[in-house]
CSV table of C-alpha atoms in Angstrom, one decimal:
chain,number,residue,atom,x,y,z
J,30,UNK,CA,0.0,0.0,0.0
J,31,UNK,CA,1.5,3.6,-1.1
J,32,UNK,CA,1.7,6.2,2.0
J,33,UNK,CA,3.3,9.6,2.7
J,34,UNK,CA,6.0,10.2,5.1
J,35,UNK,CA,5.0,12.1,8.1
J,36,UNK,CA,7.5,15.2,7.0
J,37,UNK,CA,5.4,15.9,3.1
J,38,UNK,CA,1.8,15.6,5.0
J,39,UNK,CA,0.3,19.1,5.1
J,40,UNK,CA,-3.2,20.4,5.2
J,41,UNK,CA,-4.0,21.1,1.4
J,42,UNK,CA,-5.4,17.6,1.1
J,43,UNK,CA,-7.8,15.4,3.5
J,44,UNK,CA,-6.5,11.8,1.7
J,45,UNK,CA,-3.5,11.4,3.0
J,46,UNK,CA,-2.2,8.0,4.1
J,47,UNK,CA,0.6,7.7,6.9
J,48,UNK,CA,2.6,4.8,8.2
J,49,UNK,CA,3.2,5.2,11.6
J,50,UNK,CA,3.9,3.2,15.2
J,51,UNK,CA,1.8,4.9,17.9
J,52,UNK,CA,4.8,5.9,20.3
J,53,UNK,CA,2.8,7.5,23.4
J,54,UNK,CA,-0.6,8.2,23.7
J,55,UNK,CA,-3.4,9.7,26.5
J,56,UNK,CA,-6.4,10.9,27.5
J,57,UNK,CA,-7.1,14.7,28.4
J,58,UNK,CA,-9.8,15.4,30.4
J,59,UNK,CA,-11.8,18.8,31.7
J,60,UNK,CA,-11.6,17.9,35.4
J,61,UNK,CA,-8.7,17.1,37.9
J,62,UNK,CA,-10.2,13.9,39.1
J,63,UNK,CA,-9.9,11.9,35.4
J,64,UNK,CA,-13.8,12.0,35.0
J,65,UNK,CA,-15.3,12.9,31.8
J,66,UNK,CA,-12.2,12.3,29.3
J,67,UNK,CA,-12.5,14.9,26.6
J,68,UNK,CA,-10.3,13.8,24.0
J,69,UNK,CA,-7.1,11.5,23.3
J,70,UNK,CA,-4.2,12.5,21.9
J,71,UNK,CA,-1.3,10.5,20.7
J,72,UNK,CA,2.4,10.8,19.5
J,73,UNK,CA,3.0,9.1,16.3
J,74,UNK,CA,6.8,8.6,14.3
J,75,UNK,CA,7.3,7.2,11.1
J,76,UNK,CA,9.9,5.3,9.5
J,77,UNK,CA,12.0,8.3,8.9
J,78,UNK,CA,11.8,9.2,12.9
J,79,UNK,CA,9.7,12.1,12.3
J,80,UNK,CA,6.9,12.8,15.6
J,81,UNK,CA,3.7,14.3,15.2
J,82,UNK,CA,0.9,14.6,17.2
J,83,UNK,CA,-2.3,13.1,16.8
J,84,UNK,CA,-6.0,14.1,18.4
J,85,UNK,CA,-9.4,12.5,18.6
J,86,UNK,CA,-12.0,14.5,19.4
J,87,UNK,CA,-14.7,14.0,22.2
J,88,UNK,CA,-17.5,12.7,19.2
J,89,UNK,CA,-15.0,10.2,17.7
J,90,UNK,CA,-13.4,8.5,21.0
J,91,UNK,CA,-16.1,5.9,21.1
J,92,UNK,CA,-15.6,4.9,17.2
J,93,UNK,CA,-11.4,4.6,17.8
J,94,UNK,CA,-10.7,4.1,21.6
J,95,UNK,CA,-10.4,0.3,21.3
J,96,UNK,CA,-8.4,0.5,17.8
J,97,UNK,CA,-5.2,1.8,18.8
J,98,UNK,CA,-2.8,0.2,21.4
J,99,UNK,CA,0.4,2.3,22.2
J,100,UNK,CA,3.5,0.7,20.6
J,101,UNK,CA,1.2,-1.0,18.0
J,102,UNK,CA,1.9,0.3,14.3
J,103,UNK,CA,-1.2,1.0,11.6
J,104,UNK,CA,-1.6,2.5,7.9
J,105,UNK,CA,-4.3,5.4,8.9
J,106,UNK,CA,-6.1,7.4,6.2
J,107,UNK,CA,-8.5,10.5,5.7
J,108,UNK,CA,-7.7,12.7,8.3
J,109,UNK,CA,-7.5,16.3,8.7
J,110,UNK,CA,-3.9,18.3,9.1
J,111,UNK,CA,-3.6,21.5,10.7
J,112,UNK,CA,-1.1,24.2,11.7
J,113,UNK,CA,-2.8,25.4,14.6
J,114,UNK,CA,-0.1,26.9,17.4
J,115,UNK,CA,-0.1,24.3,20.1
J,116,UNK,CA,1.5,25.8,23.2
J,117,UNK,CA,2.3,22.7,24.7
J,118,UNK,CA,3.0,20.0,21.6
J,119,UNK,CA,4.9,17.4,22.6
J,120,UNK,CA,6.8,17.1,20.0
J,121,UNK,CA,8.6,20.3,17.7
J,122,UNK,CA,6.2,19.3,14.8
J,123,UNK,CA,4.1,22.2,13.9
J,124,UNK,CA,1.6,20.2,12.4
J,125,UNK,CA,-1.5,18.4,14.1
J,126,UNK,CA,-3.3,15.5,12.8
J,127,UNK,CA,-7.0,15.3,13.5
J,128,UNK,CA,-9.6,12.4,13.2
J,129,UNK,CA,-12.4,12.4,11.6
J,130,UNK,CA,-15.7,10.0,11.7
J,131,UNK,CA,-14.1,8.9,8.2
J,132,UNK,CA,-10.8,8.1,9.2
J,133,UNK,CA,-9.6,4.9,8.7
J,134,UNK,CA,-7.3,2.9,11.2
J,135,UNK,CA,-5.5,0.0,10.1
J,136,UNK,CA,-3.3,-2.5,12.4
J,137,UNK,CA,-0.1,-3.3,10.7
J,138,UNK,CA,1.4,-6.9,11.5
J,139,UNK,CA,4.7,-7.0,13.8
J,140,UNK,CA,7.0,-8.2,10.6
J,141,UNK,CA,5.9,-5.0,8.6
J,142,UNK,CA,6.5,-2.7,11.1
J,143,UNK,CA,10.2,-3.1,12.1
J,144,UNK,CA,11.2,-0.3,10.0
J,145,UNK,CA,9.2,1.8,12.4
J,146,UNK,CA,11.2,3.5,15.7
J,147,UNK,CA,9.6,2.3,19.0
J,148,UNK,CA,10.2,5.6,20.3
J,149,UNK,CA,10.6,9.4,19.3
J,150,UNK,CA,12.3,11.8,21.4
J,151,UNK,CA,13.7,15.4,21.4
J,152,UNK,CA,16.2,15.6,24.6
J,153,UNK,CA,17.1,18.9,25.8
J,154,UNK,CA,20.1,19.5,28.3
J,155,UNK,CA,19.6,20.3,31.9
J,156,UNK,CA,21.7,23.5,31.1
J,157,UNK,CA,19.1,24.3,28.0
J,158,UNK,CA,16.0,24.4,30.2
J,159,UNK,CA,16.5,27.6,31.9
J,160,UNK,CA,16.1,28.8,27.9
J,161,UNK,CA,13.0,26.5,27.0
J,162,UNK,CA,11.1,28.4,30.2
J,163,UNK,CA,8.6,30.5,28.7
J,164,UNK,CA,9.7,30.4,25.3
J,165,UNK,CA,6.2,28.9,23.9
J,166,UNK,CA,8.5,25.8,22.4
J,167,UNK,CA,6.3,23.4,23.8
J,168,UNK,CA,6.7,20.2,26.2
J,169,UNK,CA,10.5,18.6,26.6
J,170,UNK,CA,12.1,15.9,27.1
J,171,UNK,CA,14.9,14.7,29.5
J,172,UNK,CA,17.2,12.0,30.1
J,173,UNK,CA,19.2,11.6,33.5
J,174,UNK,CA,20.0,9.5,36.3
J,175,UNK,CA,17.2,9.0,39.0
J,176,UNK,CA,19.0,10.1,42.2
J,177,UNK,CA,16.4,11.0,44.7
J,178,UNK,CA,12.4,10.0,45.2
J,179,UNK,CA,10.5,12.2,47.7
J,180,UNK,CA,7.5,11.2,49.5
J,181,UNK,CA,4.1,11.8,48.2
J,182,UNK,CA,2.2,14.6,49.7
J,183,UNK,CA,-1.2,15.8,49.7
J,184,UNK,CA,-3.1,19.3,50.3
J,185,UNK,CA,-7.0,19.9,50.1
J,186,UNK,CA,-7.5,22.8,47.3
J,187,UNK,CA,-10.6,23.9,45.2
J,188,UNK,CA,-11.2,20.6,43.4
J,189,UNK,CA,-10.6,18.5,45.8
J,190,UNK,CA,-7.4,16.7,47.3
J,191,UNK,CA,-4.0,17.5,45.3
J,192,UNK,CA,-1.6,15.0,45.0
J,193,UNK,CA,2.2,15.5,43.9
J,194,UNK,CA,5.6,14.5,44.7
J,195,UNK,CA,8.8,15.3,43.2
J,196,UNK,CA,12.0,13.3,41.7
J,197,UNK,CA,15.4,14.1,41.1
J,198,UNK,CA,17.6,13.5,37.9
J,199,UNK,CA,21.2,13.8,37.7
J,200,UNK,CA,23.1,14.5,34.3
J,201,UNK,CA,26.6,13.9,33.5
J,202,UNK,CA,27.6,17.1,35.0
J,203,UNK,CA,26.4,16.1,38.3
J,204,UNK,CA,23.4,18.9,38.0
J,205,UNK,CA,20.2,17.8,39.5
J,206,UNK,CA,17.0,18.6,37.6
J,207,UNK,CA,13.8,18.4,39.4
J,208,UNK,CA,10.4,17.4,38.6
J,209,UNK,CA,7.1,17.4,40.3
J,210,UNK,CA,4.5,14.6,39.6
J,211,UNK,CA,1.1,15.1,39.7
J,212,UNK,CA,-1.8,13.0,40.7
J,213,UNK,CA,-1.7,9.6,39.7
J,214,UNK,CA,1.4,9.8,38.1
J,215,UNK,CA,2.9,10.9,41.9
J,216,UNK,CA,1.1,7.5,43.3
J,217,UNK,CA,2.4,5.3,41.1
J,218,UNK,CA,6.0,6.3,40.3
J,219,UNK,CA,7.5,4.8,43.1
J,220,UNK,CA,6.5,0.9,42.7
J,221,UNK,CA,7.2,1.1,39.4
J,222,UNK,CA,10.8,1.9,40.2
J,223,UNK,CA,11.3,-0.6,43.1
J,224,UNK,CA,10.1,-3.2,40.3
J,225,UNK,CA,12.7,-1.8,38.0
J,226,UNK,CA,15.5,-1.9,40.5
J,227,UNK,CA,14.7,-5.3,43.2
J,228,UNK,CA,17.9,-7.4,42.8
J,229,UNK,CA,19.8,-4.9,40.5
J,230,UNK,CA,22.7,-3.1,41.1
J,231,UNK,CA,22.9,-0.3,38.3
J,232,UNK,CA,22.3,3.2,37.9
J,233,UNK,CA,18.5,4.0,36.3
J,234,UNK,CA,18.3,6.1,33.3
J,235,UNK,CA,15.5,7.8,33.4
J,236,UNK,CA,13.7,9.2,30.1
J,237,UNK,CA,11.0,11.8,31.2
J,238,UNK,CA,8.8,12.9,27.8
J,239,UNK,CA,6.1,15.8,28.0
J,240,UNK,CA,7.4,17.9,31.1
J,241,UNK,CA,6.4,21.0,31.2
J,242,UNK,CA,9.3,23.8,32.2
J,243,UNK,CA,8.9,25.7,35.4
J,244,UNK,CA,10.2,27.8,37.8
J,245,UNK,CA,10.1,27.5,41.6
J,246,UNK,CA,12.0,29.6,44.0
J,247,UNK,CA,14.2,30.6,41.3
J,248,UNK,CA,15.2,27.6,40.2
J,249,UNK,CA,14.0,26.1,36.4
J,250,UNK,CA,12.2,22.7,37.6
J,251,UNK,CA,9.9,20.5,35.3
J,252,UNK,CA,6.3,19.1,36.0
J,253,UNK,CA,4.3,16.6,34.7
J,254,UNK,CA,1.1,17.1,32.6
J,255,UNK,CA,-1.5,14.9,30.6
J,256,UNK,CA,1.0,13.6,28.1
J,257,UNK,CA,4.1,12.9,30.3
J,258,UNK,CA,5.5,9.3,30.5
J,259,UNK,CA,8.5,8.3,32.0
J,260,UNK,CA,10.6,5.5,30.7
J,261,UNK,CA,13.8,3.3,32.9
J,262,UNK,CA,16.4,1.9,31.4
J,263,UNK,CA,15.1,1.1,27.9
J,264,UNK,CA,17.2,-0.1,25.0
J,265,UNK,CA,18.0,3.7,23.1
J,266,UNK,CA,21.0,4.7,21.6
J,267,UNK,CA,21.4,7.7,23.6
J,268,UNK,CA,20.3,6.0,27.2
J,269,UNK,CA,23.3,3.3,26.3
J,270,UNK,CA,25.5,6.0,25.7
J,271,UNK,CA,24.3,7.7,28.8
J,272,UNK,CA,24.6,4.4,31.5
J,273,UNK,CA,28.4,3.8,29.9
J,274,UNK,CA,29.4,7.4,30.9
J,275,UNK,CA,28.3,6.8,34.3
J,276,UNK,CA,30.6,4.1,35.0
J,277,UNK,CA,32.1,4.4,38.6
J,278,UNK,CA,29.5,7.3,39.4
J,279,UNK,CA,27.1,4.8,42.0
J,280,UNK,CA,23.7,3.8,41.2
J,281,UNK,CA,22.0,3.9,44.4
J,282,UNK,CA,18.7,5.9,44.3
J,283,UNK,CA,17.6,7.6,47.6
J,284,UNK,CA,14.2,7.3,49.2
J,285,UNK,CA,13.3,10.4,51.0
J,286,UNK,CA,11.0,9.1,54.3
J,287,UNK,CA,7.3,10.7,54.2
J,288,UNK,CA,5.7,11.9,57.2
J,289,UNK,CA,3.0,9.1,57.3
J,290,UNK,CA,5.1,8.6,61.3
J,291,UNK,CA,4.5,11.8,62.7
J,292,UNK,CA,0.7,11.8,61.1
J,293,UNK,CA,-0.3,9.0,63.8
J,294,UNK,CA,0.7,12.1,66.8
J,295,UNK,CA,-1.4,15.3,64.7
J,296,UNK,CA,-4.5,16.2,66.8
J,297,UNK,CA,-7.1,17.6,64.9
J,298,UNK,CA,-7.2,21.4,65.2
J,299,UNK,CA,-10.1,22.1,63.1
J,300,UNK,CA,-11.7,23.0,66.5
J,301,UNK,CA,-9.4,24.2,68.8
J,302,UNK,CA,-9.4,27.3,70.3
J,303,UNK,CA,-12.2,27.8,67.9
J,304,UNK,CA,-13.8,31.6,67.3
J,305,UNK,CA,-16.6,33.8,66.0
J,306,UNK,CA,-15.4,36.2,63.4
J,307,UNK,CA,-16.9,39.0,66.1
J,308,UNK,CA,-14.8,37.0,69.3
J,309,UNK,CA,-11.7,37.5,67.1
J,310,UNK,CA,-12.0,41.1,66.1
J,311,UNK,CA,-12.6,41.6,70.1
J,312,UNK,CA,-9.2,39.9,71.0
J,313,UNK,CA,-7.0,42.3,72.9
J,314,UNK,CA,-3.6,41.7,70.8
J,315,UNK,CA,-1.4,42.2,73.4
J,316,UNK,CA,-2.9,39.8,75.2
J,317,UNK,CA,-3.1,36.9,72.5
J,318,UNK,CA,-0.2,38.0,70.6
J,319,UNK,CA,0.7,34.5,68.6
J,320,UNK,CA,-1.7,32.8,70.1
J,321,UNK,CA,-3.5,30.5,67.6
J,322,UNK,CA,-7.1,30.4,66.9
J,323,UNK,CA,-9.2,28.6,64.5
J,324,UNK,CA,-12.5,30.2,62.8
J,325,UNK,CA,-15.0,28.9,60.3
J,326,UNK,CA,-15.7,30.7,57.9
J,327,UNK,CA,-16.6,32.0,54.4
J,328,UNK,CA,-14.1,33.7,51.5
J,329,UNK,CA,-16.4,36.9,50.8
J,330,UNK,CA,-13.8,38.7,49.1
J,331,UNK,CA,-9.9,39.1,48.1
J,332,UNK,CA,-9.0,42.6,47.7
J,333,UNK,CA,-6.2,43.8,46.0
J,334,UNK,CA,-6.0,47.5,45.9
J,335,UNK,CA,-2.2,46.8,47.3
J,336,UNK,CA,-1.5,43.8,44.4
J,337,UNK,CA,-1.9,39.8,45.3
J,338,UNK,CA,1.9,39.3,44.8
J,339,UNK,CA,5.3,40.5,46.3
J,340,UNK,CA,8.8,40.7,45.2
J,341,UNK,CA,9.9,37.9,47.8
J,342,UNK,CA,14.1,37.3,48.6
J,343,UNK,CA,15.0,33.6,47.5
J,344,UNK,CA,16.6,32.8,50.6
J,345,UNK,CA,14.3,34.2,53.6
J,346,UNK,CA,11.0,34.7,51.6
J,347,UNK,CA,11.1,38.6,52.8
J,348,UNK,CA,9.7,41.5,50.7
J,349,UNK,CA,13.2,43.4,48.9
J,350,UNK,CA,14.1,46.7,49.1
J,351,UNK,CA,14.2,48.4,45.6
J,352,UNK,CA,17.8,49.4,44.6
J,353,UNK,CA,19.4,52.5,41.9
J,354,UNK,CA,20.9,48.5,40.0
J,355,UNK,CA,17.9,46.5,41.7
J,356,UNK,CA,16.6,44.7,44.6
J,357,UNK,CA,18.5,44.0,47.9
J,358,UNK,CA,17.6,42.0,51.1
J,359,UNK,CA,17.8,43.9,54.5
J,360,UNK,CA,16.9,41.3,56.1
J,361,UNK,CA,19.5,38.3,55.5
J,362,UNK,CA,21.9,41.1,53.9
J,363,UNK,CA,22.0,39.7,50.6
J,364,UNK,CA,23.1,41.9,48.2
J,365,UNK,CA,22.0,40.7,44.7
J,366,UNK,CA,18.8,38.2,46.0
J,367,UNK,CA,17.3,36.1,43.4
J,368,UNK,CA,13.6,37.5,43.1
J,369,UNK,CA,10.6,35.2,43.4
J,370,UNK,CA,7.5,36.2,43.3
J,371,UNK,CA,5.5,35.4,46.5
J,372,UNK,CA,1.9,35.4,47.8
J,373,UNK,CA,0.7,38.2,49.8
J,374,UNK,CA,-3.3,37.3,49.3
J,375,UNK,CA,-5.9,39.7,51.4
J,376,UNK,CA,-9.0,38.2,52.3
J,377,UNK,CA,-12.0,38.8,53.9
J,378,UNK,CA,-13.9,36.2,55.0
J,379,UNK,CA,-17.4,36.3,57.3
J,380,UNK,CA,-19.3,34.0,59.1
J,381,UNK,CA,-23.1,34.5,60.0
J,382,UNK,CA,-22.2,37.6,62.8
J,383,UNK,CA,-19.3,39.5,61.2
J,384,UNK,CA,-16.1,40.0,58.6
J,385,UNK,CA,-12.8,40.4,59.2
J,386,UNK,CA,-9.3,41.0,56.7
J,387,UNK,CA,-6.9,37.9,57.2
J,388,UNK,CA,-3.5,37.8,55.0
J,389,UNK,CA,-2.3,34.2,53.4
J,390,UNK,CA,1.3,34.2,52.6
J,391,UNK,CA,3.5,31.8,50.9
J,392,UNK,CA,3.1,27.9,50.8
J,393,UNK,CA,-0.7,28.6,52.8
J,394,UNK,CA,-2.0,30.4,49.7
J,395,UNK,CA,-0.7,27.8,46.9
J,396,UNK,CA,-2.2,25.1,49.5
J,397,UNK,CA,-5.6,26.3,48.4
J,398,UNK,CA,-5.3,28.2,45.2
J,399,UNK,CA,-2.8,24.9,44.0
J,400,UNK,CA,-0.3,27.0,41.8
J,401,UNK,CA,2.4,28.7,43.1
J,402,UNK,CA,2.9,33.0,43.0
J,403,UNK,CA,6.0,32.0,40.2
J,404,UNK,CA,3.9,30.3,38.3
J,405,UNK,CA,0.9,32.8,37.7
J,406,UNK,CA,3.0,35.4,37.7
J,407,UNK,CA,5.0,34.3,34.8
J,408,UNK,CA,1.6,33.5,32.8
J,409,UNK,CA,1.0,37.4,33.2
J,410,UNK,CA,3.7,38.8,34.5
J,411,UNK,CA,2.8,42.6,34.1
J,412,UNK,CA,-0.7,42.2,36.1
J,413,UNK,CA,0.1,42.6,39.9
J,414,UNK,CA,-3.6,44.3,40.6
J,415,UNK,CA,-5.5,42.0,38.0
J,416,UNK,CA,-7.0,39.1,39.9
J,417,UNK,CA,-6.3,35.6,38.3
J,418,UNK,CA,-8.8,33.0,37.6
J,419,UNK,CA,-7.4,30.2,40.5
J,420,UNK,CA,-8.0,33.2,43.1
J,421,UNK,CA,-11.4,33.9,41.5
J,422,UNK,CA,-12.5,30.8,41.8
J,423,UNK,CA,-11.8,30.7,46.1
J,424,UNK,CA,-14.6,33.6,46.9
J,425,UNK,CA,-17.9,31.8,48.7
J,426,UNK,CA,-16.0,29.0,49.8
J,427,UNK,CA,-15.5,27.7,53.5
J,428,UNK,CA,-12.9,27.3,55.6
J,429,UNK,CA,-11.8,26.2,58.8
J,430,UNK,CA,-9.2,29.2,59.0
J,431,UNK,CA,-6.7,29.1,61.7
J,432,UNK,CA,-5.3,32.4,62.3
J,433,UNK,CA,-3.2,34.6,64.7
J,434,UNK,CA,-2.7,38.5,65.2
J,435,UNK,CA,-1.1,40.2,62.7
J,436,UNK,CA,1.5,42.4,63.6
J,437,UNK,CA,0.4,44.9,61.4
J,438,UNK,CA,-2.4,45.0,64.0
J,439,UNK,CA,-0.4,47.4,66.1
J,440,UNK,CA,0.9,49.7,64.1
J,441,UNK,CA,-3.1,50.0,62.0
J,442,UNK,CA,-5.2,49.4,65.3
């Protein structure tokens, strides 16, 4: 059967026919819990190595869910091609294929599709990242050694409980990259390396595909989306290359211990020292001065007449001090600090008897909003006033709020 290579496909025609091995492939859904899947998307390479990315719409997936297997190869036909931007393609391709109800899939036997790469990749360097941040290039991937596993941790926010942990890859330069799992792919990391690695003593080469470049405390780190898979110690030219430069380097991967212990001792605070909105705002501060208090109640309103965000030091998480050449920190004395952006959210909440203003900073605002200040500010960096759409989303909802005086308290009244 006659076909076109995956690099002379364009959308002037809807007749093409492609040879291709289905290299990666998953589901996208609208909601954080993996209910309702929206559409499937896939990574296809032909015989030439050449990626693209494949989508099947919310209409079709019943018609094709069951006729493509990832690593299996097919002849598909009729099918639409388009050059729509994708700001997150996983692979450099500017090109999109799209199914239609007339697209046709066919399997190809195992003996016709050796010509066909089991895998496509684009690796960028550790070093290369800081570049890639931003840039609108899309997903990357990375290759490295897996040197550290942290525990899994878990926070209540709007939708419901988040779920993330973060692994560690070293490259040949002894750099470590970081890179923070999300939900299921957090949960099941872990066995999935112990099965790797029972009885084995030798580095693991990891291949990470379809991260996403961050930034976090001023550091470029990578997450995991949709489309990420993670691949150890498979047979690829440049993971070979990579496990014989790490001869004599060690291969033991650390296990960072979670705090599933110390949970067994936590008392539940939810109603301890619990008070009205109108018992708080009587407090005499000088008499409850840290002193902490709980209060139920309800996110009314954020305001942000003095911006959601501030220009935090790296080190102590303090506001800076503008400069003539920049920012410096006055409180640990650093000269040139490395600027992240931090949260400085204002909120009222109210219960049935009063309101009152309460400030969340730092790691107690992204606990609940789910992103962190880096992160929204880089989507738009020049809006400190503008409210984004995760805070939006946090007025009428309830909390159990535990709270102490602000200093600022003496100095407003």
């Amino acid at each position: 059967m006659e076909y076109t290579l995956v690099s002379q496909i364009n959308p002037t025609r809807h007749n093409w026919t492609i040879k291709v091995r289905v290299a990666r492939m998953w589901k996208l859904s609208s909601t954080s819990k993996w209910k309702g899947v929206t559409a499937m998307e896939f990574v296809l390479v032909d015989e030439e190595g050449v990626g693209i990315t494949a989508c099947i719409g919310h209409k079709d997936l019943n018609r094709f869910v069951g006729s493509l297997v990832e690593g299996s190869s097919y002849m598909i036909k009729k099918f639409q091609v388009s050059r729509q931007a994708r700001k997150y393609g996983p692979v450099p391709n500017p090109q999109t294929i799209y199914f239609t109800p007339w697209t046709v899939v066919e399997e190809i036997p195992t003996e016709m599709a050796t010509q066909l790469p089991l895998y496509v990749f684009n690796f960028v360097d550790f070093e290369e990242l800081t570049h890639r941040r931003g840039s609108g290039h899309g997903l990357v991937d990375v290759i490295g050694q897996l040197a550290v596993i942290h525990p899994v941790l878990r926070s209540s926010g709007l939708n419901g409980v988040c779920v993330w942990r973060v692994v560690e890859l070293r490259d040949l330069s002894d750099h470590l990259l970081q890179i923070t799992l999300w939900g299921e792919h957090a949960t099941s990391f872990e066995d999935q390396v112990l099965i790797e690695t029972i009885d084995k003593d030798e580095p693991v080469v990891m291949v990470f595909a379809g991260v996403q470049v961050k930034q976090y405390l001023g550091a470029t780190t990578c997450a995991s989306g949709d489309g990420t898979k993670w691949y150890m110690n498979i047979d690829l030219p440049e993971v070979n290359a990579f496990r014989v430069s790490l001869q004599g380097r060690g291969s033991e991967v650390v296990f960072l211990p979670g705090d599933d212990d110390a949970d067994a001792g936590v008392v539940d605070e939810a109603g301890a020292n619990g008070k009205t909105v109108a018992e708080l705002l009587a407090l005499d501060p000088h008499d409850s001065n840290a002193v902490c208090f709980t209060c139920s109640a309800v996110v009314r309103e954020i305001d942000i007449s003095n911006g959601w965000w501030y220009k935090g030091c790296n080190t102590c998480k303090r506001g800076l001090k503008a400069t003539f050449d920049g920012f410096e920190c006055t409180n640990c004395d650093e000269a040139k600090p490395v600027v992240v952006p931090s949260y400085k959210l204002s909120v009222i909440i109210e219960d049935t008897i009063g309101c009152v203003k309460i400030f969340l900073f730092g790691g107690v605002a992204k606990q609940v909003v789910w992103w962190t200040a880096a992160e929204l500010v880089e989507e738009s960096p020049s809006n400190q006033i503008l409210l984004p759409a995760p805070h939006r989303g946090l007025i009428g909802r309830k909390y159990v709020f535990q709270v102490v005086i602000s200093e600022q308290t003496f100095r407003t009244g």
